[in-house]
Amino acid sequence: MSFKEFFDYHLKTKHSYFSIRNYPNRLSWDNQPIVFKTYDMYEKYELNIDNSMHGFLYYIAGLNAKKSYPGVEYYLRMNPSAGALYPNEIYFQSRNNENIKDGVYHLDIVSMSMTLLSSIKDEGLEKDIGLDTKVDGFIFFISSLYYRSSWKYKNRAFRYCLLDGGHILGSLEASCYLYDKNYEIIYDFDKKSLNNKFNFKNEEFFQSCVIVGTKTDAEVISFDLNINNVDGTYFFEPNEIIEKAYNDSLQIINAKRQEEKPYFYYDKEAFKDIIFKRRSIRGFSKQAIKKEEFFKILDILNEKITSDCDEEIDIYCVINRVKSMPLGLFKGLEYIKKGDFQNQAGYLCLEQDLGKDSAVTFFITSKGKNYQALYQKAGIIGHRLYLAANYLGYGCSGIGAYYDDEVCTFLEDNTMVLYALAIGN
Ligand SMILES: Cc1cc2nc3c(=O)[nH]c(=O)nc-3n(C[C@H](O)[C@H](O)[C@H](O)COP(=O)(O)O)c2cc1C
């Protein structure tokens, strides 16, 4: 496959040794966007973590740490985010869930509450995602306020909106596991029409939706939401390249459904604690991990992801420190080449030590056509990697910055490099 066949936006937003040195990202601190969106004028219901429906919502994207530096305080969340910029927002419809009034809500992260945007009865958003009948349970909608990320990462930010959104989907998957629920991700719906319905202008757009519930036979009535537009960033600079990339990747082509469900075998109480404490590791002490654990992690990454558009993804692993395993590069379980590539892996990750000092550095790639779906899938796999590594007592960090073409040369594969991650001790 030649590079020309890949999504144009991806080709235009590659990092290289040259681009990093000649076009450094300069931050305009006067135009820094805020990271929390709040619908002040609507009724709010604070989440009570002891209630299982509320707990399910809390574990998707709740706050779990506060950092204080002189003059600055900021919050961290269950889900990681490139540069801690959190471009995504979560909306949901709730129908027949205990302790939650039927309605369309925004998940207000800063106050950890649900904001009721509209009550529903026989009406609902099901038709907006292609269903004629009511769904009992939840329908989630993930959006991006892209300027939160493009403020720092400029044109490359659309990649991070999708990856971070994928992490939220992964977080939702983990919360479904905790609360014994099944999910189905929907990528193929009329996102533009839903953007209008939520009164988004060009600053915010939907990128995926998730059904966590049961499709019933009861007919549903389509309705207008009539909600106010709320400023979720305070500053906004339009970015034509990102808006074009979004529009150009809306149409789903030759989607392959994945009906199978994933299976995980975590102890639920221990896993809950891991989700709550998840952090990105900031440096490794260069100790090895066990081979059985590495294979266990690979199994988890390869579990199915239930969705209406399952794109093929390849997982490359640079083995730096895994006991009883030779050093080298794997593609899944297949050995590609032997050798000590730790320095090269660090260099490829924009000279970040995380890529060099890890036990394993991963590169997630795809040659697929449905860019929004495949990129969010990479984020889901990244989230599984964080939780699986943390569960086994190891650290993990996402790495969104790498020299795209040089990674391809190293992997000996003309492909789209979507994400790098490192795990270790
Ligand atoms: C898509 C993505 C890309 C990231 N890229 C990097 C990176 O290149 N280097 C790095 O040190 N951390 C990276 N991180 C980690 C973030 O900095 C981290 O998630 C954020 O600061 C929040 O901290 P937490 O994960 O501990 O909650 C990345 C995270 C994500 C989700």
PDB file of N, CA, C and O in Angstrom, residues 388-419:
ATOM      1  N   ALA A 388      -4.332  -2.561  32.168  1.00  0.00           N
ATOM      2  CA  ALA A 388      -3.747  -3.899  32.329  1.00  0.00           C
ATOM      3  C   ALA A 388      -2.362  -3.785  32.978  1.00  0.00           C
ATOM      4  O   ALA A 388      -2.024  -4.552  33.898  1.00  0.00           O
ATOM      5  N   ALA A 389      -1.561  -2.819  32.517  1.00  0.00           N
ATOM      6  CA  ALA A 389      -0.214  -2.645  33.085  1.00  0.00           C
ATOM      7  C   ALA A 389      -0.325  -2.228  34.550  1.00  0.00           C
ATOM      8  O   ALA A 389       0.345  -2.803  35.425  1.00  0.00           O
ATOM      9  N   ASN A 390      -1.174  -1.267  34.844  1.00  0.00           N
ATOM     10  CA  ASN A 390      -1.340  -0.797  36.241  1.00  0.00           C
ATOM     11  C   ASN A 390      -1.824  -1.934  37.126  1.00  0.00           C
ATOM     12  O   ASN A 390      -1.383  -2.082  38.268  1.00  0.00           O
ATOM     13  N   TYR A 391      -2.714  -2.765  36.611  1.00  0.00           N
ATOM     14  CA  TYR A 391      -3.267  -3.888  37.392  1.00  0.00           C
ATOM     15  C   TYR A 391      -2.153  -4.866  37.794  1.00  0.00           C
ATOM     16  O   TYR A 391      -2.163  -5.424  38.882  1.00  0.00           O
ATOM     17  N   LEU A 392      -1.168  -5.027  36.895  1.00  0.00           N
ATOM     18  CA  LEU A 392      -0.060  -5.944  37.190  1.00  0.00           C
ATOM     19  C   LEU A 392       1.059  -5.253  37.975  1.00  0.00           C
ATOM     20  O   LEU A 392       2.108  -5.832  38.235  1.00  0.00           O
ATOM     21  N   GLY A 393       0.833  -3.994  38.302  1.00  0.00           N
ATOM     22  CA  GLY A 393       1.812  -3.273  39.126  1.00  0.00           C
ATOM     23  C   GLY A 393       2.831  -2.500  38.309  1.00  0.00           C
ATOM     24  O   GLY A 393       3.856  -2.065  38.842  1.00  0.00           O
ATOM     25  N   TYR A 394       2.602  -2.342  37.020  1.00  0.00           N
ATOM     26  CA  TYR A 394       3.544  -1.629  36.165  1.00  0.00           C
ATOM     27  C   TYR A 394       2.997  -0.269  35.734  1.00  0.00           C
ATOM     28  O   TYR A 394       1.795  -0.035  35.774  1.00  0.00           O
ATOM     29  N   GLY A 395       3.907   0.588  35.304  1.00  0.00           N
ATOM     30  CA  GLY A 395       3.499   1.909  34.847  1.00  0.00           C
ATOM     31  C   GLY A 395       3.254   1.916  33.340  1.00  0.00           C
ATOM     32  O   GLY A 395       3.697   1.011  32.616  1.00  0.00           O
ATOM     33  N   CYS A 396       2.542   2.940  32.892  1.00  0.00           N
ATOM     34  CA  CYS A 396       2.256   3.075  31.454  1.00  0.00           C
ATOM     35  C   CYS A 396       2.164   4.554  31.126  1.00  0.00           C
ATOM     36  O   CYS A 396       1.734   5.354  31.962  1.00  0.00           O
ATOM     37  N   SER A 397       2.554   4.923  29.919  1.00  0.00           N
ATOM     38  CA  SER A 397       2.258   6.282  29.438  1.00  0.00           C
ATOM     39  C   SER A 397       1.939   6.243  27.952  1.00  0.00           C
ATOM     40  O   SER A 397       2.601   5.526  27.183  1.00  0.00           O
ATOM     41  N   GLY A 398       0.948   7.020  27.566  1.00  0.00           N
ATOM     42  CA  GLY A 398       0.687   7.254  26.157  1.00  0.00           C
ATOM     43  C   GLY A 398       1.781   8.169  25.629  1.00  0.00           C
ATOM     44  O   GLY A 398       2.338   8.986  26.370  1.00  0.00           O
ATOM     45  N   ILE A 399       2.107   8.018  24.344  1.00  0.00           N
ATOM     46  CA  ILE A 399       3.101   8.885  23.691  1.00  0.00           C
ATOM     47  C   ILE A 399       2.515   9.278  22.329  1.00  0.00           C
ATOM     48  O   ILE A 399       2.491   8.473  21.397  1.00  0.00           O
ATOM     49  N   GLY A 400       2.011  10.509  22.266  1.00  0.00           N
ATOM     50  CA  GLY A 400       1.358  10.939  21.025  1.00  0.00           C
ATOM     51  C   GLY A 400       2.334  11.564  20.047  1.00  0.00           C
ATOM     52  O   GLY A 400       1.992  11.812  18.892  1.00  0.00           O
ATOM     53  N   ALA A 401       3.550  11.809  20.522  1.00  0.00           N
ATOM     54  CA  ALA A 401       4.539  12.501  19.686  1.00  0.00           C
ATOM     55  C   ALA A 401       5.632  11.530  19.257  1.00  0.00           C
ATOM     56  O   ALA A 401       6.325  10.961  20.109  1.00  0.00           O
ATOM     57  N   TYR A 402       5.771  11.317  17.960  1.00  0.00           N
ATOM     58  CA  TYR A 402       6.800  10.411  17.416  1.00  0.00           C
ATOM     59  C   TYR A 402       7.094  10.854  15.991  1.00  0.00           C
ATOM     60  O   TYR A 402       6.290  11.557  15.372  1.00  0.00           O
ATOM     61  N   TYR A 403       8.242  10.439  15.485  1.00  0.00           N
ATOM     62  CA  TYR A 403       8.613  10.773  14.101  1.00  0.00           C
ATOM     63  C   TYR A 403       7.932   9.774  13.163  1.00  0.00           C
ATOM     64  O   TYR A 403       8.442   8.654  12.963  1.00  0.00           O
ATOM     65  N   ASP A 404       6.812  10.171  12.604  1.00  0.00           N
ATOM     66  CA  ASP A 404       5.945   9.240  11.860  1.00  0.00           C
ATOM     67  C   ASP A 404       6.696   8.394  10.815  1.00  0.00           C
ATOM     68  O   ASP A 404       6.632   7.161  10.845  1.00  0.00           O
ATOM     69  N   ASP A 405       7.366   9.069   9.884  1.00  0.00           N
ATOM     70  CA  ASP A 405       7.983   8.316   8.771  1.00  0.00           C
ATOM     71  C   ASP A 405       9.117   7.429   9.259  1.00  0.00           C
ATOM     72  O   ASP A 405       9.310   6.322   8.756  1.00  0.00           O
ATOM     73  N   GLU A 406       9.857   7.930  10.245  1.00  0.00           N
ATOM     74  CA  GLU A 406      10.982   7.113  10.734  1.00  0.00           C
ATOM     75  C   GLU A 406      10.486   5.886  11.493  1.00  0.00           C
ATOM     76  O   GLU A 406      11.133   4.847  11.488  1.00  0.00           O
ATOM     77  N   VAL A 407       9.316   6.013  12.127  1.00  0.00           N
ATOM     78  CA  VAL A 407       8.734   4.824  12.780  1.00  0.00           C
ATOM     79  C   VAL A 407       8.392   3.788  11.693  1.00  0.00           C
ATOM     80  O   VAL A 407       8.703   2.602  11.832  1.00  0.00           O
ATOM     81  N   CYS A 408       7.800   4.263  10.589  1.00  0.00           N
ATOM     82  CA  CYS A 408       7.450   3.332   9.496  1.00  0.00           C
ATOM     83  C   CYS A 408       8.691   2.623   8.960  1.00  0.00           C
ATOM     84  O   CYS A 408       8.670   1.415   8.698  1.00  0.00           O
ATOM     85  N   THR A 409       9.769   3.381   8.793  1.00  0.00           N
ATOM     86  CA  THR A 409      11.011   2.780   8.293  1.00  0.00           C
ATOM     87  C   THR A 409      11.494   1.716   9.275  1.00  0.00           C
ATOM     88  O   THR A 409      11.869   0.606   8.883  1.00  0.00           O
ATOM     89  N   PHE A 410      11.439   2.040  10.561  1.00  0.00           N
ATOM     90  CA  PHE A 410      11.876   1.094  11.588  1.00  0.00           C
ATOM     91  C   PHE A 410      10.994  -0.170  11.576  1.00  0.00           C
ATOM     92  O   PHE A 410      11.492  -1.301  11.675  1.00  0.00           O
ATOM     93  N   LEU A 411       9.677   0.032  11.424  1.00  0.00           N
ATOM     94  CA  LEU A 411       8.745  -1.106  11.439  1.00  0.00           C
ATOM     95  C   LEU A 411       8.778  -1.876  10.115  1.00  0.00           C
ATOM     96  O   LEU A 411       8.219  -2.961  10.008  1.00  0.00           O
ATOM     97  N   GLU A 412       9.411  -1.282   9.107  1.00  0.00           N
ATOM     98  CA  GLU A 412       9.464  -1.851   7.754  1.00  0.00           C
ATOM     99  C   GLU A 412       8.043  -2.029   7.208  1.00  0.00           C
ATOM    100  O   GLU A 412       7.678  -3.066   6.664  1.00  0.00           O
ATOM    101  N   ASP A 413       7.221  -1.017   7.422  1.00  0.00           N
ATOM    102  CA  ASP A 413       5.813  -1.088   7.022  1.00  0.00           C
ATOM    103  C   ASP A 413       5.338   0.323   6.628  1.00  0.00           C
ATOM    104  O   ASP A 413       5.476   1.253   7.418  1.00  0.00           O
ATOM    105  N   ASN A 414       4.822   0.456   5.423  1.00  0.00           N
ATOM    106  CA  ASN A 414       4.205   1.729   5.027  1.00  0.00           C
ATOM    107  C   ASN A 414       2.807   1.766   5.591  1.00  0.00           C
ATOM    108  O   ASN A 414       1.908   1.123   5.059  1.00  0.00           O
ATOM    109  N   THR A 415       2.622   2.500   6.645  1.00  0.00           N
ATOM    110  CA  THR A 415       1.362   2.440   7.361  1.00  0.00           C
ATOM    111  C   THR A 415       1.107   3.775   8.042  1.00  0.00           C
ATOM    112  O   THR A 415       1.939   4.682   7.953  1.00  0.00           O
ATOM    113  N   MET A 416      -0.051   3.898   8.694  1.00  0.00           N
ATOM    114  CA  MET A 416      -0.292   5.118   9.478  1.00  0.00           C
ATOM    115  C   MET A 416       0.039   4.793  10.934  1.00  0.00           C
ATOM    116  O   MET A 416      -0.565   3.873  11.505  1.00  0.00           O
ATOM    117  N   VAL A 417       0.959   5.522  11.506  1.00  0.00           N
ATOM    118  CA  VAL A 417       1.287   5.306  12.918  1.00  0.00           C
ATOM    119  C   VAL A 417       0.327   6.168  13.731  1.00  0.00           C
ATOM    120  O   VAL A 417       0.298   7.394  13.580  1.00  0.00           O
ATOM    121  N   LEU A 418      -0.470   5.514  14.576  1.00  0.00           N
ATOM    122  CA  LEU A 418      -1.551   6.216  15.273  1.00  0.00           C
ATOM    123  C   LEU A 418      -1.184   6.613  16.690  1.00  0.00           C
ATOM    124  O   LEU A 418      -1.670   7.627  17.208  1.00  0.00           O
ATOM    125  N   TYR A 419      -0.364   5.794  17.333  1.00  0.00           N
ATOM    126  CA  TYR A 419      -0.166   6.015  18.770  1.00  0.00           C
ATOM    127  C   TYR A 419       1.049   5.191  19.192  1.00  0.00           C
ATOM    128  O   TYR A 419       1.282   4.104  18.672  1.00  0.00           O
TER     129      TYR A 419
END
